Amino acid sequence: MFTAGALLLLTMVVVGYVAALILPLLFVAISMMGLTLGNATALAQSQVPKAAGTGSAVIGASQFGLAAVVSPLVGLGGEGTGIPMAVAIVVCSGLALTSAAVLARDSAAVPARESSS
């Protein structure tokens, strides 16, 4: 998703608004959300099996909270351009990639929990 968003931003800035180039990149960037959000939610829920409702609430509140912050910022970029949207995709994807790398590195040092089945 990060790569598709970066290519989308680069295409908009360098080439301009050519639908034949922008639409496939936007499709890839958005369709990757469908692949990652469901799996990320399932992985997060598996970490708190005894508090699944609370875990689900925290995930949902985080998603809506981030959308509430990012949406107005994208809107400030203006109506006539898609560049603020592409910048938001790249920035949010970069933050997600960075946090995943940091959390994966930190979780490697912590021993895995045994399931109580």
mmCIF file of N, CA and C in Angstrom:
data_model
loop_
_atom_site.group_PDB
_atom_site.id
_atom_site.type_symbol
_atom_site.label_atom_id
_atom_site.label_comp_id
_atom_site.label_asym_id
_atom_site.label_seq_id
_atom_site.Cartn_x
_atom_site.Cartn_y
_atom_site.Cartn_z
ATOM 1 N N MET A 1 0.826 -1.174 0.000
ATOM 2 C CA MET A 1 0.000 0.000 0.000
ATOM 3 C C MET A 1 0.879 1.250 0.000
ATOM 4 N N PHE A 2 1.977 1.206 0.736
ATOM 5 C CA PHE A 2 2.893 2.339 0.777
ATOM 6 C C PHE A 2 3.447 2.634 -0.615
ATOM 7 N N THR A 3 3.836 1.587 -1.312
ATOM 8 C CA THR A 3 4.391 1.765 -2.656
ATOM 9 C C THR A 3 3.355 2.328 -3.610
ATOM 10 N N ALA A 4 2.137 1.794 -3.569
ATOM 11 C CA ALA A 4 1.077 2.295 -4.452
ATOM 12 C C ALA A 4 0.763 3.754 -4.137
ATOM 13 N N GLY A 5 0.728 4.105 -2.848
ATOM 14 C CA GLY A 5 0.466 5.493 -2.471
ATOM 15 C C GLY A 5 1.584 6.418 -2.923
ATOM 16 N N ALA A 6 2.821 5.969 -2.781
ATOM 17 C CA ALA A 6 3.958 6.790 -3.210
ATOM 18 C C ALA A 6 3.948 6.982 -4.721
ATOM 19 N N LEU A 7 3.649 5.909 -5.453
ATOM 20 C CA LEU A 7 3.564 6.036 -6.911
ATOM 21 C C LEU A 7 2.402 6.930 -7.325
ATOM 22 N N LEU A 8 1.302 6.861 -6.583
ATOM 23 C CA LEU A 8 0.156 7.719 -6.853
ATOM 24 C C LEU A 8 0.536 9.178 -6.672
ATOM 25 N N LEU A 9 1.221 9.484 -5.581
ATOM 26 C CA LEU A 9 1.657 10.851 -5.336
ATOM 27 C C LEU A 9 2.640 11.317 -6.400
ATOM 28 N N LEU A 10 3.605 10.483 -6.727
ATOM 29 C CA LEU A 10 4.590 10.828 -7.742
ATOM 30 C C LEU A 10 3.933 11.068 -9.102
ATOM 31 N N THR A 11 2.982 10.213 -9.456
ATOM 32 C CA THR A 11 2.283 10.365 -10.734
ATOM 33 C C THR A 11 1.505 11.676 -10.781
ATOM 34 N N MET A 12 0.826 12.010 -9.685
ATOM 35 C CA MET A 12 0.046 13.250 -9.657
ATOM 36 C C MET A 12 0.928 14.480 -9.762
ATOM 37 N N VAL A 13 2.068 14.440 -9.112
ATOM 38 C CA VAL A 13 2.951 15.603 -9.111
ATOM 39 C C VAL A 13 3.681 15.748 -10.443
ATOM 40 N N VAL A 14 4.211 14.645 -10.974
ATOM 41 C CA VAL A 14 5.043 14.718 -12.177
ATOM 42 C C VAL A 14 4.211 14.769 -13.450
ATOM 43 N N VAL A 15 3.291 13.833 -13.611
ATOM 44 C CA VAL A 15 2.546 13.704 -14.865
ATOM 45 C C VAL A 15 1.285 14.551 -14.872
ATOM 46 N N GLY A 16 0.655 14.699 -13.726
ATOM 47 C CA GLY A 16 -0.627 15.399 -13.662
ATOM 48 C C GLY A 16 -1.741 14.383 -13.479
ATOM 49 N N TYR A 17 -2.941 14.800 -13.802
ATOM 50 C CA TYR A 17 -4.112 13.950 -13.568
ATOM 51 C C TYR A 17 -4.460 13.160 -14.811
ATOM 52 N N VAL A 18 -3.763 12.067 -15.006
ATOM 53 C CA VAL A 18 -4.041 11.154 -16.111
ATOM 54 C C VAL A 18 -4.768 9.958 -15.516
ATOM 55 N N ALA A 19 -6.061 9.847 -15.834
ATOM 56 C CA ALA A 19 -6.899 8.827 -15.211
ATOM 57 C C ALA A 19 -6.369 7.416 -15.446
ATOM 58 N N ALA A 20 -5.791 7.170 -16.609
ATOM 59 C CA ALA A 20 -5.285 5.832 -16.926
ATOM 60 C C ALA A 20 -4.131 5.430 -16.008
ATOM 61 N N LEU A 21 -3.436 6.394 -15.435
ATOM 62 C CA LEU A 21 -2.350 6.099 -14.502
ATOM 63 C C LEU A 21 -2.806 6.156 -13.049
ATOM 64 N N ILE A 22 -3.660 7.106 -12.733
ATOM 65 C CA ILE A 22 -4.055 7.325 -11.348
ATOM 66 C C ILE A 22 -5.026 6.263 -10.851
ATOM 67 N N LEU A 23 -6.021 5.904 -11.652
ATOM 68 C CA LEU A 23 -7.047 4.971 -11.190
ATOM 69 C C LEU A 23 -6.506 3.588 -10.819
ATOM 70 N N PRO A 24 -5.619 2.977 -11.609
ATOM 71 C CA PRO A 24 -5.077 1.682 -11.166
ATOM 72 C C PRO A 24 -4.275 1.784 -9.870
ATOM 73 N N LEU A 25 -3.504 2.851 -9.705
ATOM 74 C CA LEU A 25 -2.726 3.021 -8.468
ATOM 75 C C LEU A 25 -3.642 3.253 -7.275
ATOM 76 N N LEU A 26 -4.700 4.028 -7.463
ATOM 77 C CA LEU A 26 -5.658 4.258 -6.392
ATOM 78 C C LEU A 26 -6.393 2.965 -6.046
ATOM 79 N N PHE A 27 -6.721 2.168 -7.057
ATOM 80 C CA PHE A 27 -7.370 0.875 -6.824
ATOM 81 C C PHE A 27 -6.478 -0.040 -5.984
ATOM 82 N N VAL A 28 -5.192 -0.100 -6.315
ATOM 83 C CA VAL A 28 -4.263 -0.949 -5.559
ATOM 84 C C VAL A 28 -4.137 -0.451 -4.115
ATOM 85 N N ALA A 29 -4.000 0.856 -3.944
ATOM 86 C CA ALA A 29 -3.841 1.412 -2.598
ATOM 87 C C ALA A 29 -5.068 1.128 -1.737
ATOM 88 N N ILE A 30 -6.254 1.298 -2.291
ATOM 89 C CA ILE A 30 -7.480 1.098 -1.520
ATOM 90 C C ILE A 30 -7.772 -0.392 -1.333
ATOM 91 N N SER A 31 -7.532 -1.218 -2.336
ATOM 92 C CA SER A 31 -7.837 -2.643 -2.197
ATOM 93 C C SER A 31 -6.908 -3.323 -1.194
ATOM 94 N N MET A 32 -5.713 -2.806 -1.013
ATOM 95 C CA MET A 32 -4.813 -3.369 -0.009
ATOM 96 C C MET A 32 -5.358 -3.178 1.400
ATOM 97 N N MET A 33 -6.161 -2.147 1.590
ATOM 98 C CA MET A 33 -6.777 -1.941 2.909
ATOM 99 C C MET A 33 -7.698 -3.103 3.247
ATOM 100 N N GLY A 34 -8.409 -3.611 2.266
ATOM 101 C CA GLY A 34 -9.288 -4.749 2.503
ATOM 102 C C GLY A 34 -8.523 -5.999 2.908
ATOM 103 N N LEU A 35 -7.333 -6.153 2.379
ATOM 104 C CA LEU A 35 -6.510 -7.308 2.733
ATOM 105 C C LEU A 35 -5.843 -7.156 4.097
ATOM 106 N N THR A 36 -5.450 -5.945 4.432
ATOM 107 C CA THR A 36 -4.695 -5.765 5.666
ATOM 108 C C THR A 36 -5.568 -5.498 6.885
ATOM 109 N N LEU A 37 -6.654 -4.765 6.737
ATOM 110 C CA LEU A 37 -7.441 -4.410 7.919
ATOM 111 C C LEU A 37 -8.067 -5.621 8.595
ATOM 112 N N GLY A 38 -8.609 -6.540 7.833
ATOM 113 C CA GLY A 38 -9.204 -7.735 8.428
ATOM 114 C C GLY A 38 -8.177 -8.591 9.140
ATOM 115 N N ASN A 39 -7.034 -8.783 8.519
ATOM 116 C CA ASN A 39 -5.975 -9.586 9.135
ATOM 117 C C ASN A 39 -5.369 -8.886 10.352
ATOM 118 N N ALA A 40 -5.196 -7.576 10.265
ATOM 119 C CA ALA A 40 -4.651 -6.836 11.407
ATOM 120 C C ALA A 40 -5.608 -6.892 12.595
ATOM 121 N N THR A 41 -6.901 -6.802 12.318
ATOM 122 C CA THR A 41 -7.892 -6.883 13.387
ATOM 123 C C THR A 41 -7.874 -8.265 14.029
ATOM 124 N N ALA A 42 -7.793 -9.300 13.216
ATOM 125 C CA ALA A 42 -7.755 -10.666 13.753
ATOM 126 C C ALA A 42 -6.502 -10.895 14.595
ATOM 127 N N LEU A 43 -5.369 -10.405 14.140
ATOM 128 C CA LEU A 43 -4.135 -10.551 14.919
ATOM 129 C C LEU A 43 -4.195 -9.783 16.226
ATOM 130 N N ALA A 44 -4.772 -8.588 16.195
ATOM 131 C CA ALA A 44 -4.895 -7.803 17.420
ATOM 132 C C ALA A 44 -5.858 -8.475 18.398
ATOM 133 N N GLN A 45 -6.944 -9.008 17.883
ATOM 134 C CA GLN A 45 -7.921 -9.686 18.739
ATOM 135 C C GLN A 45 -7.322 -10.941 19.374
ATOM 136 N N SER A 46 -6.416 -11.596 18.679
ATOM 137 C CA SER A 46 -5.812 -12.813 19.239
ATOM 138 C C SER A 46 -4.910 -12.516 20.434
ATOM 139 N N GLN A 47 -4.500 -11.258 20.585
ATOM 140 C CA GLN A 47 -3.641 -10.883 21.713
ATOM 141 C C GLN A 47 -4.437 -10.677 23.001
ATOM 142 N N VAL A 48 -5.746 -10.471 22.885
ATOM 143 C CA VAL A 48 -6.584 -10.237 24.065
ATOM 144 C C VAL A 48 -7.830 -11.124 24.019
ATOM 145 N N PRO A 49 -7.659 -12.441 24.079
ATOM 146 C CA PRO A 49 -8.816 -13.330 23.929
ATOM 147 C C PRO A 49 -9.824 -13.214 25.070
ATOM 148 N N LYS A 50 -9.380 -12.820 26.260
ATOM 149 C CA LYS A 50 -10.299 -12.708 27.395
ATOM 150 C C LYS A 50 -11.031 -11.372 27.434
ATOM 151 N N ALA A 51 -10.612 -10.420 26.617
ATOM 152 C CA ALA A 51 -11.255 -9.105 26.560
ATOM 153 C C ALA A 51 -11.508 -8.728 25.106
ATOM 154 N N ALA A 52 -12.127 -9.640 24.369
ATOM 155 C CA ALA A 52 -12.320 -9.439 22.931
ATOM 156 C C ALA A 52 -13.166 -8.206 22.629
ATOM 157 N N GLY A 53 -14.188 -7.966 23.425
ATOM 158 C CA GLY A 53 -15.042 -6.796 23.203
ATOM 159 C C GLY A 53 -14.289 -5.497 23.397
ATOM 160 N N THR A 54 -13.486 -5.447 24.435
ATOM 161 C CA THR A 54 -12.687 -4.253 24.701
ATOM 162 C C THR A 54 -11.644 -4.053 23.604
ATOM 163 N N GLY A 55 -11.014 -5.133 23.191
ATOM 164 C CA GLY A 55 -10.033 -5.038 22.107
ATOM 165 C C GLY A 55 -10.655 -4.532 20.826
ATOM 166 N N SER A 56 -11.843 -5.029 20.512
ATOM 167 C CA SER A 56 -12.545 -4.584 19.315
ATOM 168 C C SER A 56 -12.923 -3.110 19.420
ATOM 169 N N ALA A 57 -13.346 -2.686 20.606
ATOM 170 C CA ALA A 57 -13.709 -1.283 20.813
ATOM 171 C C ALA A 57 -12.503 -0.369 20.650
ATOM 172 N N VAL A 58 -11.356 -0.792 21.166
ATOM 173 C CA VAL A 58 -10.142 0.025 21.043
ATOM 174 C C VAL A 58 -9.722 0.138 19.578
ATOM 175 N N ILE A 59 -9.796 -0.958 18.847
ATOM 176 C CA ILE A 59 -9.445 -0.930 17.421
ATOM 177 C C ILE A 59 -10.379 0.009 16.662
ATOM 178 N N GLY A 60 -11.678 -0.135 16.884
ATOM 179 C CA GLY A 60 -12.648 0.717 16.198
ATOM 180 C C GLY A 60 -12.479 2.180 16.544
ATOM 181 N N ALA A 61 -12.272 2.485 17.829
ATOM 182 C CA ALA A 61 -12.080 3.875 18.238
ATOM 183 C C ALA A 61 -10.803 4.455 17.640
ATOM 184 N N SER A 62 -9.767 3.642 17.544
ATOM 185 C CA SER A 62 -8.511 4.112 16.939
ATOM 186 C C SER A 62 -8.701 4.443 15.466
ATOM 187 N N GLN A 63 -9.404 3.578 14.759
ATOM 188 C CA GLN A 63 -9.633 3.814 13.333
ATOM 189 C C GLN A 63 -10.470 5.074 13.111
ATOM 190 N N PHE A 64 -11.553 5.219 13.871
ATOM 191 C CA PHE A 64 -12.394 6.401 13.712
ATOM 192 C C PHE A 64 -11.678 7.663 14.172
ATOM 193 N N GLY A 65 -10.879 7.560 15.233
ATOM 194 C CA GLY A 65 -10.131 8.715 15.712
ATOM 195 C C GLY A 65 -9.103 9.200 14.703
ATOM 196 N N LEU A 66 -8.385 8.268 14.101
ATOM 197 C CA LEU A 66 -7.410 8.648 13.079
ATOM 198 C C LEU A 66 -8.107 9.263 11.870
ATOM 199 N N ALA A 67 -9.241 8.704 11.478
ATOM 200 C CA ALA A 67 -10.001 9.266 10.351
ATOM 201 C C ALA A 67 -10.505 10.667 10.678
ATOM 202 N N ALA A 68 -10.899 10.892 11.925
ATOM 203 C CA ALA A 68 -11.383 12.211 12.329
ATOM 204 C C ALA A 68 -10.273 13.253 12.300
ATOM 205 N N VAL A 69 -9.047 12.829 12.512
ATOM 206 C CA VAL A 69 -7.915 13.760 12.472
ATOM 207 C C VAL A 69 -7.453 13.994 11.033
ATOM 208 N N VAL A 70 -7.354 12.926 10.243
ATOM 209 C CA VAL A 70 -6.779 13.026 8.901
ATOM 210 C C VAL A 70 -7.746 13.673 7.898
ATOM 211 N N SER A 71 -9.021 13.367 7.973
ATOM 212 C CA SER A 71 -9.987 13.866 6.986
ATOM 213 C C SER A 71 -10.016 15.395 6.876
ATOM 214 N N PRO A 72 -10.106 16.134 7.976
ATOM 215 C CA PRO A 72 -10.076 17.592 7.833
ATOM 216 C C PRO A 72 -8.757 18.111 7.277
ATOM 217 N N LEU A 73 -7.659 17.442 7.627
ATOM 218 C CA LEU A 73 -6.362 17.885 7.105
ATOM 219 C C LEU A 73 -6.295 17.721 5.594
ATOM 220 N N VAL A 74 -6.851 16.620 5.092
ATOM 221 C CA VAL A 74 -6.895 16.410 3.641
ATOM 222 C C VAL A 74 -7.807 17.448 3.000
ATOM 223 N N GLY A 75 -8.916 17.746 3.659
ATOM 224 C CA GLY A 75 -9.845 18.753 3.134
ATOM 225 C C GLY A 75 -9.235 20.137 3.045
ATOM 226 N N LEU A 76 -8.306 20.457 3.929
ATOM 227 C CA LEU A 76 -7.642 21.760 3.881
ATOM 228 C C LEU A 76 -6.780 21.919 2.629
ATOM 229 N N GLY A 77 -6.430 20.808 2.006
ATOM 230 C CA GLY A 77 -5.597 20.849 0.805
ATOM 231 C C GLY A 77 -6.321 21.388 -0.417
ATOM 232 N N GLY A 78 -7.626 21.481 -0.369
ATOM 233 C CA GLY A 78 -8.388 22.026 -1.488
ATOM 234 C C GLY A 78 -9.189 20.965 -2.209
ATOM 235 N N GLU A 79 -10.188 21.429 -2.925
ATOM 236 C CA GLU A 79 -11.086 20.525 -3.632
ATOM 237 C C GLU A 79 -10.595 20.142 -5.022
ATOM 238 N N GLY A 80 -9.748 20.948 -5.604
ATOM 239 C CA GLY A 80 -9.369 20.749 -6.989
ATOM 240 C C GLY A 80 -8.179 19.841 -7.212
ATOM 241 N N THR A 81 -7.666 19.240 -6.165
ATOM 242 C CA THR A 81 -6.471 18.424 -6.316
ATOM 243 C C THR A 81 -6.571 17.164 -5.458
ATOM 244 N N GLY A 82 -5.957 16.111 -5.926
ATOM 245 C CA GLY A 82 -5.922 14.864 -5.171
ATOM 246 C C GLY A 82 -4.608 14.658 -4.439
ATOM 247 N N ILE A 83 -3.718 15.611 -4.545
ATOM 248 C CA ILE A 83 -2.399 15.482 -3.922
ATOM 249 C C ILE A 83 -2.484 15.360 -2.402
ATOM 250 N N PRO A 84 -3.357 16.143 -1.706
ATOM 251 C CA PRO A 84 -3.437 15.946 -0.247
ATOM 252 C C PRO A 84 -3.862 14.525 0.138
ATOM 253 N N MET A 85 -4.741 13.918 -0.637
ATOM 254 C CA MET A 85 -5.151 12.539 -0.372
ATOM 255 C C MET A 85 -3.960 11.588 -0.547
ATOM 256 N N ALA A 86 -3.210 11.783 -1.620
ATOM 257 C CA ALA A 86 -2.054 10.930 -1.870
ATOM 258 C C ALA A 86 -0.997 11.113 -0.781
ATOM 259 N N VAL A 87 -0.809 12.346 -0.331
ATOM 260 C CA VAL A 87 0.143 12.600 0.760
ATOM 261 C C VAL A 87 -0.330 11.899 2.027
ATOM 262 N N ALA A 88 -1.633 11.968 2.320
ATOM 263 C CA ALA A 88 -2.176 11.301 3.505
ATOM 264 C C ALA A 88 -1.978 9.789 3.421
ATOM 265 N N ILE A 89 -2.168 9.200 2.249
ATOM 266 C CA ILE A 89 -1.956 7.764 2.067
ATOM 267 C C ILE A 89 -0.502 7.404 2.349
ATOM 268 N N VAL A 90 0.414 8.182 1.797
ATOM 269 C CA VAL A 90 1.839 7.894 1.978
ATOM 270 C C VAL A 90 2.254 8.077 3.440
ATOM 271 N N VAL A 91 1.811 9.156 4.069
ATOM 272 C CA VAL A 91 2.197 9.425 5.459
ATOM 273 C C VAL A 91 1.624 8.362 6.396
ATOM 274 N N CYS A 92 0.334 8.059 6.261
ATOM 275 C CA CYS A 92 -0.280 7.056 7.138
ATOM 276 C C CYS A 92 0.315 5.666 6.902
ATOM 277 N N SER A 93 0.590 5.322 5.658
ATOM 278 C CA SER A 93 1.216 4.037 5.368
ATOM 279 C C SER A 93 2.628 3.971 5.932
ATOM 280 N N GLY A 94 3.353 5.068 5.821
ATOM 281 C CA GLY A 94 4.704 5.122 6.385
ATOM 282 C C GLY A 94 4.699 4.994 7.902
ATOM 283 N N LEU A 95 3.738 5.664 8.560
ATOM 284 C CA LEU A 95 3.615 5.530 10.008
ATOM 285 C C LEU A 95 3.262 4.105 10.404
ATOM 286 N N ALA A 96 2.377 3.477 9.652
ATOM 287 C CA ALA A 96 2.004 2.094 9.946
ATOM 288 C C ALA A 96 3.186 1.152 9.743
ATOM 289 N N LEU A 97 3.943 1.359 8.684
ATOM 290 C CA LEU A 97 5.114 0.531 8.415
ATOM 291 C C LEU A 97 6.171 0.697 9.506
ATOM 292 N N THR A 98 6.384 1.938 9.918
ATOM 293 C CA THR A 98 7.358 2.203 10.978
ATOM 294 C C THR A 98 6.921 1.586 12.302
ATOM 295 N N SER A 99 5.653 1.764 12.658
ATOM 296 C CA SER A 99 5.186 1.203 13.930
ATOM 297 C C SER A 99 5.209 -0.319 13.901
ATOM 298 N N ALA A 100 4.899 -0.919 12.760
ATOM 299 C CA ALA A 100 4.965 -2.382 12.654
ATOM 300 C C ALA A 100 6.396 -2.873 12.813
ATOM 301 N N ALA A 101 7.349 -2.163 12.229
ATOM 302 C CA ALA A 101 8.753 -2.564 12.363
ATOM 303 C C ALA A 101 9.227 -2.430 13.799
ATOM 304 N N VAL A 102 8.838 -1.357 14.470
ATOM 305 C CA VAL A 102 9.243 -1.153 15.863
ATOM 306 C C VAL A 102 8.592 -2.194 16.763
ATOM 307 N N LEU A 103 7.300 -2.444 16.581
ATOM 308 C CA LEU A 103 6.605 -3.413 17.421
ATOM 309 C C LEU A 103 7.091 -4.834 17.161
ATOM 310 N N ALA A 104 7.415 -5.154 15.920
ATOM 311 C CA ALA A 104 7.928 -6.490 15.610
ATOM 312 C C ALA A 104 9.296 -6.697 16.255
ATOM 313 N N ARG A 105 10.104 -5.662 16.252
ATOM 314 C CA ARG A 105 11.420 -5.753 16.880
ATOM 315 C C ARG A 105 11.276 -5.917 18.392
ATOM 316 N N ASP A 106 10.357 -5.163 19.006
ATOM 317 C CA ASP A 106 10.148 -5.258 20.447
ATOM 318 C C ASP A 106 9.521 -6.582 20.845
ATOM 319 N N SER A 107 8.621 -7.120 20.020
ATOM 320 C CA SER A 107 7.956 -8.377 20.378
ATOM 321 C C SER A 107 8.886 -9.577 20.218
ATOM 322 N N ALA A 108 9.957 -9.441 19.465
ATOM 323 C CA ALA A 108 10.906 -10.538 19.310
ATOM 324 C C ALA A 108 11.643 -10.803 20.624
ATOM 325 N N ALA A 109 11.768 -9.772 21.458
ATOM 326 C CA ALA A 109 12.468 -9.919 22.733
ATOM 327 C C ALA A 109 11.570 -10.499 23.823
ATOM 328 N N VAL A 110 10.241 -10.429 23.616
ATOM 329 C CA VAL A 110 9.290 -10.916 24.620
ATOM 330 C C VAL A 110 8.905 -12.348 24.280
ATOM 331 N N PRO A 111 8.978 -13.267 25.250
ATOM 332 C CA PRO A 111 8.580 -14.651 24.950
ATOM 333 C C PRO A 111 7.098 -14.741 24.631
ATOM 334 N N ALA A 112 6.756 -15.653 23.739
ATOM 335 C CA ALA A 112 5.362 -15.824 23.313
ATOM 336 C C ALA A 112 4.540 -16.397 24.444
ATOM 337 N N ARG A 113 3.257 -15.972 24.492
ATOM 338 C CA ARG A 113 2.333 -16.496 25.486
ATOM 339 C C ARG A 113 1.852 -17.867 25.070
ATOM 340 N N GLU A 114 1.674 -18.722 26.048
ATOM 341 C CA GLU A 114 1.112 -20.029 25.744
ATOM 342 C C GLU A 114 -0.395 -19.941 25.846
ATOM 343 N N SER A 115 -1.089 -20.580 24.930
ATOM 344 C CA SER A 115 -2.551 -20.557 24.976
ATOM 345 C C SER A 115 -3.034 -21.536 26.024
ATOM 346 N N SER A 116 -4.112 -21.188 26.673
ATOM 347 C CA SER A 116 -4.666 -22.044 27.727
ATOM 348 C C SER A 116 -5.839 -22.830 27.202
ATOM 349 N N SER A 117 -5.568 -23.798 26.311
ATOM 350 C CA SER A 117 -6.638 -24.603 25.753
ATOM 351 C C SER A 117 -6.708 -25.963 26.367
#
